Amino acid sequence: MKDYQIIVVGGGAAGMMAAGQAAQNGAKVLLLEKKERLGRKIAISGKGRCNITNEENVADFIRNYPGNGRFLHGILREFDNVALRRFLAHYGVETKVERGGRVFPVSDDAENVVEALAGFLTELGVTIITGITIEEILVENGRVIGVQGIDKRRFLAQAVIVCTGGASYPATGSTGDGFRFARKLGHHVITPRPALVPLKTAESWVKELQGLSLRNVEATLWIGGKKKAAEFGEMLFTHFGVSGPIILTLSRQAGEGVRQGEPVQLRINLKPALTAEQLDLRIQRDFQKYSNKQFKNALEDLLPQSLIPVMIRLSGINPDRVVHQVNREERKRLISLLQELALTITDTLSIETAIVTAGGVDVKEINPKTMASKRIEGLYWAGEVVDVDGITGGFNLQAAFAMGFRAGRAACEEVCSLV
């Protein structure tokens, strides 16, 4: 007789949802979590506010997953953004929609989401053990029989759902354990790499702009001299380079370009709402207004204060020149700079600092209808451990919840049929 019918390894979004769904459908479930508390990564997501999902039509969701979005097609339809918000509301977490369709708890407190999920598990009688590190998935004759911890404790079950996360934010417990399990069990693991990660730049002047946030700008990504992608929205300068929502979205492609040895460049349009001609007229109006001032004192209406000295240097225009002496060619250089501020990308930050891991267990070896392994009977995968990743905006958490939902239900159907 097995100790449990289903064991879930990992107490994040996918793991808690999987455990709850399996229990809700009648299985005896054990949830094992490496850290002392469940939902550590949920608690810090969205700067502690938790961007749960996005309100975009689920039919259009797939295009927001550069990493194997098609794998999620049926999974997201089974448990979509509407179902997730309804589920959370049932457990006391009302949600709201913000810019870009991002969905957050009305409370702006990610802990409320963790508490709701924990309440869901308690209500259904899921056994939870925290502070335990699993060393091995136990298999006999091609079928899962349970798991073993590093303390050599064994827990037996008819099915195991691995929801250990990726390799980003290791302090939350995501230290790549699932990748190690997968390789040992004969699964192919697509090399884990950072996705949604800040970018390092070659230009030293970015340090002068540390902390400067820019809104309503457009960042265009160029790799090997070819335009690859563009994003509009908010970005942030840091001491090492750039970050912020639009940078994170472009970072996956940028990182791939760097790893392939291609020249990678970001071009920032600080005034994307204006054509070059319109921007020229705007600058001429400002110059007329400040015609007797020095050039260095004539850009306050156009740019944030901290950006002005950098732009003046890059423009090559004498900062002490009286504005009415700035000629047409110099003005054209300024316009070009404002609409194509170039940054050379040298690298991403490490995978440990990434919001999401790209790579993971190859989706070709997972049945998308059940999340079951095609190699080991009774083994299921869900969440960031799988080679699926999305852009910012709530898409990654939605994918984790949806994969967990499907894995929990499918595993329960399997073990109940074995009774």
PDB file of N, CA, C and O in Angstrom, residues 98-172:
ATOM      1  N   GLU A  98      -4.559  46.669 -14.480  1.00  0.00           N
ATOM      2  CA  GLU A  98      -3.783  47.894 -14.637  1.00  0.00           C
ATOM      3  C   GLU A  98      -3.235  47.994 -16.063  1.00  0.00           C
ATOM      4  O   GLU A  98      -3.573  47.187 -16.924  1.00  0.00           O
ATOM      5  N   ARG A  99      -2.415  49.010 -16.288  1.00  0.00           N
ATOM      6  CA  ARG A  99      -1.852  49.281 -17.611  1.00  0.00           C
ATOM      7  C   ARG A  99      -1.242  48.022 -18.231  1.00  0.00           C
ATOM      8  O   ARG A  99      -0.580  47.257 -17.561  1.00  0.00           O
ATOM      9  N   GLY A 100      -1.496  47.847 -19.519  1.00  0.00           N
ATOM     10  CA  GLY A 100      -0.970  46.685 -20.221  1.00  0.00           C
ATOM     11  C   GLY A 100      -1.733  45.407 -19.939  1.00  0.00           C
ATOM     12  O   GLY A 100      -1.263  44.315 -20.264  1.00  0.00           O
ATOM     13  N   GLY A 101      -2.920  45.538 -19.326  1.00  0.00           N
ATOM     14  CA  GLY A 101      -3.735  44.362 -19.026  1.00  0.00           C
ATOM     15  C   GLY A 101      -3.258  43.557 -17.846  1.00  0.00           C
ATOM     16  O   GLY A 101      -3.751  42.459 -17.580  1.00  0.00           O
ATOM     17  N   ARG A 102      -2.278  44.078 -17.116  1.00  0.00           N
ATOM     18  CA  ARG A 102      -1.726  43.342 -15.983  1.00  0.00           C
ATOM     19  C   ARG A 102      -2.749  43.225 -14.859  1.00  0.00           C
ATOM     20  O   ARG A 102      -3.384  44.210 -14.494  1.00  0.00           O
ATOM     21  N   VAL A 103      -2.875  42.022 -14.310  1.00  0.00           N
ATOM     22  CA  VAL A 103      -3.843  41.765 -13.247  1.00  0.00           C
ATOM     23  C   VAL A 103      -3.112  41.598 -11.917  1.00  0.00           C
ATOM     24  O   VAL A 103      -2.169  40.807 -11.810  1.00  0.00           O
ATOM     25  N   PHE A 104      -3.560  42.363 -10.909  1.00  0.00           N
ATOM     26  CA  PHE A 104      -2.975  42.334  -9.568  1.00  0.00           C
ATOM     27  C   PHE A 104      -4.074  42.136  -8.531  1.00  0.00           C
ATOM     28  O   PHE A 104      -5.247  42.430  -8.796  1.00  0.00           O
ATOM     29  N   PRO A 105      -3.717  41.691  -7.322  1.00  0.00           N
ATOM     30  CA  PRO A 105      -4.691  41.706  -6.233  1.00  0.00           C
ATOM     31  C   PRO A 105      -5.089  43.154  -5.919  1.00  0.00           C
ATOM     32  O   PRO A 105      -4.243  44.048  -6.000  1.00  0.00           O
ATOM     33  N   VAL A 106      -6.325  43.373  -5.599  1.00  0.00           N
ATOM     34  CA  VAL A 106      -6.781  44.716  -5.213  1.00  0.00           C
ATOM     35  C   VAL A 106      -5.962  45.222  -4.037  1.00  0.00           C
ATOM     36  O   VAL A 106      -5.664  46.418  -3.923  1.00  0.00           O
ATOM     37  N   SER A 107      -5.550  44.323  -3.164  1.00  0.00           N
ATOM     38  CA  SER A 107      -4.774  44.682  -1.974  1.00  0.00           C
ATOM     39  C   SER A 107      -3.344  45.094  -2.288  1.00  0.00           C
ATOM     40  O   SER A 107      -2.651  45.642  -1.424  1.00  0.00           O
ATOM     41  N   ASP A 108      -2.866  44.812  -3.523  1.00  0.00           N
ATOM     42  CA  ASP A 108      -1.467  45.043  -3.891  1.00  0.00           C
ATOM     43  C   ASP A 108      -0.501  44.258  -3.004  1.00  0.00           C
ATOM     44  O   ASP A 108       0.650  44.657  -2.814  1.00  0.00           O
ATOM     45  N   ASP A 109      -0.959  43.145  -2.473  1.00  0.00           N
ATOM     46  CA  ASP A 109      -0.137  42.345  -1.555  1.00  0.00           C
ATOM     47  C   ASP A 109      -0.053  40.907  -2.054  1.00  0.00           C
ATOM     48  O   ASP A 109      -1.026  40.153  -2.012  1.00  0.00           O
ATOM     49  N   ALA A 110       1.131  40.510  -2.520  1.00  0.00           N
ATOM     50  CA  ALA A 110       1.331  39.159  -3.035  1.00  0.00           C
ATOM     51  C   ALA A 110       1.092  38.089  -1.979  1.00  0.00           C
ATOM     52  O   ALA A 110       0.703  36.967  -2.307  1.00  0.00           O
ATOM     53  N   GLU A 111       1.318  38.437  -0.731  1.00  0.00           N
ATOM     54  CA  GLU A 111       1.116  37.454   0.344  1.00  0.00           C
ATOM     55  C   GLU A 111      -0.329  36.971   0.386  1.00  0.00           C
ATOM     56  O   GLU A 111      -0.593  35.841   0.789  1.00  0.00           O
ATOM     57  N   ASN A 112      -1.267  37.809  -0.018  1.00  0.00           N
ATOM     58  CA  ASN A 112      -2.679  37.395  -0.039  1.00  0.00           C
ATOM     59  C   ASN A 112      -2.900  36.246  -1.013  1.00  0.00           C
ATOM     60  O   ASN A 112      -3.730  35.369  -0.780  1.00  0.00           O
ATOM     61  N   VAL A 113      -2.158  36.247  -2.120  1.00  0.00           N
ATOM     62  CA  VAL A 113      -2.270  35.168  -3.093  1.00  0.00           C
ATOM     63  C   VAL A 113      -1.714  33.868  -2.506  1.00  0.00           C
ATOM     64  O   VAL A 113      -2.321  32.801  -2.634  1.00  0.00           O
ATOM     65  N   VAL A 114      -0.571  33.969  -1.824  1.00  0.00           N
ATOM     66  CA  VAL A 114       0.026  32.793  -1.182  1.00  0.00           C
ATOM     67  C   VAL A 114      -0.924  32.240  -0.124  1.00  0.00           C
ATOM     68  O   VAL A 114      -1.150  31.023  -0.036  1.00  0.00           O
ATOM     69  N   GLU A 115      -1.501  33.119   0.664  1.00  0.00           N
ATOM     70  CA  GLU A 115      -2.431  32.698   1.720  1.00  0.00           C
ATOM     71  C   GLU A 115      -3.665  32.016   1.141  1.00  0.00           C
ATOM     72  O   GLU A 115      -4.158  31.032   1.695  1.00  0.00           O
ATOM     73  N   ALA A 116      -4.152  32.541   0.019  1.00  0.00           N
ATOM     74  CA  ALA A 116      -5.325  31.939  -0.621  1.00  0.00           C
ATOM     75  C   ALA A 116      -5.020  30.521  -1.085  1.00  0.00           C
ATOM     76  O   ALA A 116      -5.820  29.594  -0.883  1.00  0.00           O
ATOM     77  N   LEU A 117      -3.861  30.338  -1.704  1.00  0.00           N
ATOM     78  CA  LEU A 117      -3.473  29.011  -2.173  1.00  0.00           C
ATOM     79  C   LEU A 117      -3.239  28.050  -1.012  1.00  0.00           C
ATOM     80  O   LEU A 117      -3.627  26.871  -1.074  1.00  0.00           O
ATOM     81  N   ALA A 118      -2.628  28.552   0.059  1.00  0.00           N
ATOM     82  CA  ALA A 118      -2.417  27.716   1.243  1.00  0.00           C
ATOM     83  C   ALA A 118      -3.752  27.303   1.857  1.00  0.00           C
ATOM     84  O   ALA A 118      -3.928  26.156   2.298  1.00  0.00           O
ATOM     85  N   GLY A 119      -4.701  28.235   1.859  1.00  0.00           N
ATOM     86  CA  GLY A 119      -6.038  27.928   2.368  1.00  0.00           C
ATOM     87  C   GLY A 119      -6.728  26.864   1.525  1.00  0.00           C
ATOM     88  O   GLY A 119      -7.420  25.978   2.055  1.00  0.00           O
ATOM     89  N   PHE A 120      -6.535  26.940   0.233  1.00  0.00           N
ATOM     90  CA  PHE A 120      -7.066  25.954  -0.717  1.00  0.00           C
ATOM     91  C   PHE A 120      -6.544  24.564  -0.370  1.00  0.00           C
ATOM     92  O   PHE A 120      -7.301  23.587  -0.306  1.00  0.00           O
ATOM     93  N   LEU A 121      -5.242  24.455  -0.103  1.00  0.00           N
ATOM     94  CA  LEU A 121      -4.628  23.166   0.219  1.00  0.00           C
ATOM     95  C   LEU A 121      -5.115  22.626   1.566  1.00  0.00           C
ATOM     96  O   LEU A 121      -5.396  21.431   1.700  1.00  0.00           O
ATOM     97  N   THR A 122      -5.205  23.511   2.532  1.00  0.00           N
ATOM     98  CA  THR A 122      -5.661  23.100   3.871  1.00  0.00           C
ATOM     99  C   THR A 122      -7.093  22.589   3.819  1.00  0.00           C
ATOM    100  O   THR A 122      -7.436  21.560   4.419  1.00  0.00           O
ATOM    101  N   GLU A 123      -7.932  23.306   3.099  1.00  0.00           N
ATOM    102  CA  GLU A 123      -9.343  22.937   2.970  1.00  0.00           C
ATOM    103  C   GLU A 123      -9.508  21.538   2.391  1.00  0.00           C
ATOM    104  O   GLU A 123     -10.419  20.809   2.764  1.00  0.00           O
ATOM    105  N   LEU A 124      -8.603  21.168   1.496  1.00  0.00           N
ATOM    106  CA  LEU A 124      -8.710  19.882   0.809  1.00  0.00           C
ATOM    107  C   LEU A 124      -7.898  18.770   1.478  1.00  0.00           C
ATOM    108  O   LEU A 124      -7.821  17.654   0.968  1.00  0.00           O
ATOM    109  N   GLY A 125      -7.242  19.092   2.583  1.00  0.00           N
ATOM    110  CA  GLY A 125      -6.535  18.061   3.347  1.00  0.00           C
ATOM    111  C   GLY A 125      -5.216  17.615   2.756  1.00  0.00           C
ATOM    112  O   GLY A 125      -4.766  16.484   3.012  1.00  0.00           O
ATOM    113  N   VAL A 126      -4.572  18.475   1.977  1.00  0.00           N
ATOM    114  CA  VAL A 126      -3.261  18.141   1.432  1.00  0.00           C
ATOM    115  C   VAL A 126      -2.231  18.126   2.563  1.00  0.00           C
ATOM    116  O   VAL A 126      -2.167  19.064   3.360  1.00  0.00           O
ATOM    117  N   THR A 127      -1.436  17.079   2.654  1.00  0.00           N
ATOM    118  CA  THR A 127      -0.355  17.026   3.639  1.00  0.00           C
ATOM    119  C   THR A 127       0.814  17.846   3.105  1.00  0.00           C
ATOM    120  O   THR A 127       1.236  17.667   1.958  1.00  0.00           O
ATOM    121  N   ILE A 128       1.334  18.760   3.938  1.00  0.00           N
ATOM    122  CA  ILE A 128       2.407  19.654   3.500  1.00  0.00           C
ATOM    123  C   ILE A 128       3.623  19.468   4.406  1.00  0.00           C
ATOM    124  O   ILE A 128       3.501  19.525   5.635  1.00  0.00           O
ATOM    125  N   ILE A 129       4.767  19.237   3.810  1.00  0.00           N
ATOM    126  CA  ILE A 129       6.028  19.195   4.561  1.00  0.00           C
ATOM    127  C   ILE A 129       6.960  20.226   3.935  1.00  0.00           C
ATOM    128  O   ILE A 129       7.264  20.171   2.742  1.00  0.00           O
ATOM    129  N   THR A 130       7.400  21.191   4.730  1.00  0.00           N
ATOM    130  CA  THR A 130       8.325  22.212   4.237  1.00  0.00           C
ATOM    131  C   THR A 130       9.724  21.966   4.795  1.00  0.00           C
ATOM    132  O   THR A 130       9.917  21.158   5.702  1.00  0.00           O
ATOM    133  N   GLY A 131      10.695  22.654   4.253  1.00  0.00           N
ATOM    134  CA  GLY A 131      12.071  22.518   4.717  1.00  0.00           C
ATOM    135  C   GLY A 131      12.695  21.184   4.369  1.00  0.00           C
ATOM    136  O   GLY A 131      13.590  20.704   5.069  1.00  0.00           O
ATOM    137  N   ILE A 132      12.239  20.581   3.285  1.00  0.00           N
ATOM    138  CA  ILE A 132      12.786  19.281   2.886  1.00  0.00           C
ATOM    139  C   ILE A 132      13.297  19.362   1.449  1.00  0.00           C
ATOM    140  O   ILE A 132      12.595  19.819   0.549  1.00  0.00           O
ATOM    141  N   THR A 133      14.512  18.918   1.234  1.00  0.00           N
ATOM    142  CA  THR A 133      15.111  18.911  -0.101  1.00  0.00           C
ATOM    143  C   THR A 133      15.063  17.498  -0.667  1.00  0.00           C
ATOM    144  O   THR A 133      15.566  16.562  -0.050  1.00  0.00           O
ATOM    145  N   ILE A 134      14.453  17.371  -1.816  1.00  0.00           N
ATOM    146  CA  ILE A 134      14.354  16.062  -2.456  1.00  0.00           C
ATOM    147  C   ILE A 134      15.610  15.806  -3.286  1.00  0.00           C
ATOM    148  O   ILE A 134      16.031  16.635  -4.080  1.00  0.00           O
ATOM    149  N   GLU A 135      16.174  14.643  -3.088  1.00  0.00           N
ATOM    150  CA  GLU A 135      17.423  14.266  -3.757  1.00  0.00           C
ATOM    151  C   GLU A 135      17.175  13.458  -5.016  1.00  0.00           C
ATOM    152  O   GLU A 135      17.924  13.551  -5.987  1.00  0.00           O
ATOM    153  N   GLU A 136      16.096  12.664  -5.006  1.00  0.00           N
ATOM    154  CA  GLU A 136      15.915  11.712  -6.103  1.00  0.00           C
ATOM    155  C   GLU A 136      14.451  11.348  -6.290  1.00  0.00           C
ATOM    156  O   GLU A 136      13.685  11.250  -5.326  1.00  0.00           O
ATOM    157  N   ILE A 137      14.064  11.185  -7.568  1.00  0.00           N
ATOM    158  CA  ILE A 137      12.768  10.609  -7.897  1.00  0.00           C
ATOM    159  C   ILE A 137      12.988   9.105  -8.023  1.00  0.00           C
ATOM    160  O   ILE A 137      13.847   8.651  -8.789  1.00  0.00           O
ATOM    161  N   LEU A 138      12.248   8.327  -7.267  1.00  0.00           N
ATOM    162  CA  LEU A 138      12.443   6.873  -7.241  1.00  0.00           C
ATOM    163  C   LEU A 138      11.630   6.201  -8.348  1.00  0.00           C
ATOM    164  O   LEU A 138      10.429   6.457  -8.498  1.00  0.00           O
ATOM    165  N   VAL A 139      12.296   5.345  -9.119  1.00  0.00           N
ATOM    166  CA  VAL A 139      11.658   4.669 -10.245  1.00  0.00           C
ATOM    167  C   VAL A 139      12.012   3.185 -10.217  1.00  0.00           C
ATOM    168  O   VAL A 139      13.161   2.817  -9.963  1.00  0.00           O
ATOM    169  N   GLU A 140      11.022   2.361 -10.468  1.00  0.00           N
ATOM    170  CA  GLU A 140      11.245   0.921 -10.608  1.00  0.00           C
ATOM    171  C   GLU A 140      10.522   0.430 -11.856  1.00  0.00           C
ATOM    172  O   GLU A 140       9.339   0.731 -12.052  1.00  0.00           O
ATOM    173  N   ASN A 141      11.246  -0.303 -12.691  1.00  0.00           N
ATOM    174  CA  ASN A 141      10.656  -0.870 -13.907  1.00  0.00           C
ATOM    175  C   ASN A 141       9.932   0.170 -14.753  1.00  0.00           C
ATOM    176  O   ASN A 141       8.826  -0.060 -15.266  1.00  0.00           O
ATOM    177  N   GLY A 142      10.561   1.338 -14.871  1.00  0.00           N
ATOM    178  CA  GLY A 142      10.010   2.373 -15.737  1.00  0.00           C
ATOM    179  C   GLY A 142       8.835   3.137 -15.171  1.00  0.00           C
ATOM    180  O   GLY A 142       8.180   3.905 -15.871  1.00  0.00           O
ATOM    181  N   ARG A 143       8.569   2.925 -13.870  1.00  0.00           N
ATOM    182  CA  ARG A 143       7.439   3.626 -13.244  1.00  0.00           C
ATOM    183  C   ARG A 143       7.858   4.266 -11.924  1.00  0.00           C
ATOM    184  O   ARG A 143       8.622   3.699 -11.152  1.00  0.00           O
ATOM    185  N   VAL A 144       7.359   5.486 -11.685  1.00  0.00           N
ATOM    186  CA  VAL A 144       7.622   6.197 -10.438  1.00  0.00           C
ATOM    187  C   VAL A 144       7.051   5.428  -9.258  1.00  0.00           C
ATOM    188  O   VAL A 144       5.929   4.898  -9.326  1.00  0.00           O
ATOM    189  N   ILE A 145       7.837   5.370  -8.159  1.00  0.00           N
ATOM    190  CA  ILE A 145       7.303   4.765  -6.926  1.00  0.00           C
ATOM    191  C   ILE A 145       7.375   5.734  -5.749  1.00  0.00           C
ATOM    192  O   ILE A 145       6.888   5.432  -4.658  1.00  0.00           O
ATOM    193  N   GLY A 146       7.990   6.927  -5.965  1.00  0.00           N
ATOM    194  CA  GLY A 146       8.062   7.897  -4.880  1.00  0.00           C
ATOM    195  C   GLY A 146       9.268   8.803  -4.998  1.00  0.00           C
ATOM    196  O   GLY A 146       9.847   8.952  -6.083  1.00  0.00           O
ATOM    197  N   VAL A 147       9.681   9.387  -3.861  1.00  0.00           N
ATOM    198  CA  VAL A 147      10.824  10.300  -3.838  1.00  0.00           C
ATOM    199  C   VAL A 147      11.661  10.033  -2.597  1.00  0.00           C
ATOM    200  O   VAL A 147      11.191   9.441  -1.615  1.00  0.00           O
ATOM    201  N   GLN A 148      12.907  10.496  -2.646  1.00  0.00           N
ATOM    202  CA  GLN A 148      13.795  10.384  -1.488  1.00  0.00           C
ATOM    203  C   GLN A 148      14.452  11.722  -1.217  1.00  0.00           C
ATOM    204  O   GLN A 148      14.940  12.393  -2.128  1.00  0.00           O
ATOM    205  N   GLY A 149      14.477  12.127   0.055  1.00  0.00           N
ATOM    206  CA  GLY A 149      15.095  13.385   0.442  1.00  0.00           C
ATOM    207  C   GLY A 149      16.582  13.222   0.692  1.00  0.00           C
ATOM    208  O   GLY A 149      17.097  12.100   0.764  1.00  0.00           O
ATOM    209  N   ILE A 150      17.274  14.347   0.836  1.00  0.00           N
ATOM    210  CA  ILE A 150      18.710  14.263   1.116  1.00  0.00           C
ATOM    211  C   ILE A 150      18.966  13.678   2.499  1.00  0.00           C
ATOM    212  O   ILE A 150      20.066  13.219   2.790  1.00  0.00           O
ATOM    213  N   ASP A 151      17.926  13.697   3.342  1.00  0.00           N
ATOM    214  CA  ASP A 151      18.046  13.078   4.670  1.00  0.00           C
ATOM    215  C   ASP A 151      17.717  11.587   4.622  1.00  0.00           C
ATOM    216  O   ASP A 151      17.614  10.931   5.662  1.00  0.00           O
ATOM    217  N   LYS A 152      17.529  11.071   3.387  1.00  0.00           N
ATOM    218  CA  LYS A 152      17.272   9.646   3.105  1.00  0.00           C
ATOM    219  C   LYS A 152      15.854   9.209   3.468  1.00  0.00           C
ATOM    220  O   LYS A 152      15.520   8.018   3.360  1.00  0.00           O
ATOM    221  N   ARG A 153      15.008  10.159   3.883  1.00  0.00           N
ATOM    222  CA  ARG A 153      13.597   9.794   4.082  1.00  0.00           C
ATOM    223  C   ARG A 153      12.975   9.481   2.728  1.00  0.00           C
ATOM    224  O   ARG A 153      13.225  10.179   1.748  1.00  0.00           O
ATOM    225  N   ARG A 154      12.152   8.447   2.710  1.00  0.00           N
ATOM    226  CA  ARG A 154      11.458   8.066   1.484  1.00  0.00           C
ATOM    227  C   ARG A 154       9.964   8.283   1.637  1.00  0.00           C
ATOM    228  O   ARG A 154       9.387   8.006   2.688  1.00  0.00           O
ATOM    229  N   PHE A 155       9.359   8.762   0.568  1.00  0.00           N
ATOM    230  CA  PHE A 155       7.905   8.930   0.527  1.00  0.00           C
ATOM    231  C   PHE A 155       7.431   8.212  -0.731  1.00  0.00           C
ATOM    232  O   PHE A 155       7.917   8.486  -1.828  1.00  0.00           O
ATOM    233  N   LEU A 156       6.498   7.274  -0.552  1.00  0.00           N
ATOM    234  CA  LEU A 156       6.049   6.463  -1.676  1.00  0.00           C
ATOM    235  C   LEU A 156       4.727   6.977  -2.231  1.00  0.00           C
ATOM    236  O   LEU A 156       3.890   7.509  -1.502  1.00  0.00           O
ATOM    237  N   ALA A 157       4.560   6.826  -3.543  1.00  0.00           N
ATOM    238  CA  ALA A 157       3.337   7.275  -4.206  1.00  0.00           C
ATOM    239  C   ALA A 157       3.241   6.618  -5.570  1.00  0.00           C
ATOM    240  O   ALA A 157       4.209   6.058  -6.094  1.00  0.00           O
ATOM    241  N   GLN A 158       2.044   6.701  -6.140  1.00  0.00           N
ATOM    242  CA  GLN A 158       1.821   6.141  -7.478  1.00  0.00           C
ATOM    243  C   GLN A 158       2.131   7.149  -8.581  1.00  0.00           C
ATOM    244  O   GLN A 158       2.250   6.773  -9.742  1.00  0.00           O
ATOM    245  N   ALA A 159       2.218   8.426  -8.202  1.00  0.00           N
ATOM    246  CA  ALA A 159       2.544   9.461  -9.188  1.00  0.00           C
ATOM    247  C   ALA A 159       3.303  10.586  -8.497  1.00  0.00           C
ATOM    248  O   ALA A 159       3.084  10.864  -7.310  1.00  0.00           O
ATOM    249  N   VAL A 160       4.212  11.214  -9.244  1.00  0.00           N
ATOM    250  CA  VAL A 160       4.977  12.349  -8.740  1.00  0.00           C
ATOM    251  C   VAL A 160       4.861  13.489  -9.760  1.00  0.00           C
ATOM    252  O   VAL A 160       5.075  13.275 -10.964  1.00  0.00           O
ATOM    253  N   ILE A 161       4.512  14.670  -9.266  1.00  0.00           N
ATOM    254  CA  ILE A 161       4.455  15.869 -10.112  1.00  0.00           C
ATOM    255  C   ILE A 161       5.612  16.765  -9.712  1.00  0.00           C
ATOM    256  O   ILE A 161       5.692  17.215  -8.568  1.00  0.00           O
ATOM    257  N   VAL A 162       6.527  17.014 -10.638  1.00  0.00           N
ATOM    258  CA  VAL A 162       7.702  17.849 -10.350  1.00  0.00           C
ATOM    259  C   VAL A 162       7.395  19.295 -10.731  1.00  0.00           C
ATOM    260  O   VAL A 162       7.153  19.599 -11.898  1.00  0.00           O
ATOM    261  N   CYS A 163       7.431  20.176  -9.730  1.00  0.00           N
ATOM    262  CA  CYS A 163       7.132  21.606  -9.913  1.00  0.00           C
ATOM    263  C   CYS A 163       8.207  22.427  -9.205  1.00  0.00           C
ATOM    264  O   CYS A 163       7.909  23.329  -8.408  1.00  0.00           O
ATOM    265  N   THR A 164       9.454  22.098  -9.467  1.00  0.00           N
ATOM    266  CA  THR A 164      10.576  22.670  -8.712  1.00  0.00           C
ATOM    267  C   THR A 164      11.044  24.031  -9.218  1.00  0.00           C
ATOM    268  O   THR A 164      11.988  24.596  -8.676  1.00  0.00           O
ATOM    269  N   GLY A 165      10.412  24.554 -10.275  1.00  0.00           N
ATOM    270  CA  GLY A 165      10.838  25.849 -10.801  1.00  0.00           C
ATOM    271  C   GLY A 165      12.078  25.719 -11.667  1.00  0.00           C
ATOM    272  O   GLY A 165      12.530  24.620 -11.995  1.00  0.00           O
ATOM    273  N   GLY A 166      12.629  26.890 -12.034  1.00  0.00           N
ATOM    274  CA  GLY A 166      13.813  26.894 -12.886  1.00  0.00           C
ATOM    275  C   GLY A 166      15.078  27.082 -12.086  1.00  0.00           C
ATOM    276  O   GLY A 166      15.308  26.386 -11.089  1.00  0.00           O
ATOM    277  N   ALA A 167      15.889  28.066 -12.510  1.00  0.00           N
ATOM    278  CA  ALA A 167      17.145  28.344 -11.797  1.00  0.00           C
ATOM    279  C   ALA A 167      17.273  29.830 -11.485  1.00  0.00           C
ATOM    280  O   ALA A 167      18.356  30.303 -11.165  1.00  0.00           O
ATOM    281  N   SER A 168      16.164  30.549 -11.576  1.00  0.00           N
ATOM    282  CA  SER A 168      16.187  31.976 -11.263  1.00  0.00           C
ATOM    283  C   SER A 168      15.747  32.187  -9.818  1.00  0.00           C
ATOM    284  O   SER A 168      14.977  31.398  -9.272  1.00  0.00           O
ATOM    285  N   TYR A 169      16.268  33.259  -9.210  1.00  0.00           N
ATOM    286  CA  TYR A 169      15.968  33.556  -7.798  1.00  0.00           C
ATOM    287  C   TYR A 169      16.159  32.332  -6.902  1.00  0.00           C
ATOM    288  O   TYR A 169      15.212  31.839  -6.282  1.00  0.00           O
ATOM    289  N   PRO A 170      17.367  31.788  -6.812  1.00  0.00           N
ATOM    290  CA  PRO A 170      17.595  30.572  -6.030  1.00  0.00           C
ATOM    291  C   PRO A 170      17.221  30.702  -4.557  1.00  0.00           C
ATOM    292  O   PRO A 170      16.949  29.696  -3.900  1.00  0.00           O
ATOM    293  N   ALA A 171      17.182  31.929  -4.042  1.00  0.00           N
ATOM    294  CA  ALA A 171      16.801  32.119  -2.644  1.00  0.00           C
ATOM    295  C   ALA A 171      15.368  31.683  -2.382  1.00  0.00           C
ATOM    296  O   ALA A 171      14.991  31.405  -1.241  1.00  0.00           O
ATOM    297  N   THR A 172      14.564  31.589  -3.453  1.00  0.00           N
ATOM    298  CA  THR A 172      13.180  31.144  -3.291  1.00  0.00           C
ATOM    299  C   THR A 172      13.057  29.624  -3.367  1.00  0.00           C
ATOM    300  O   THR A 172      11.973  29.082  -3.229  1.00  0.00           O
TER     301      THR A 172
END
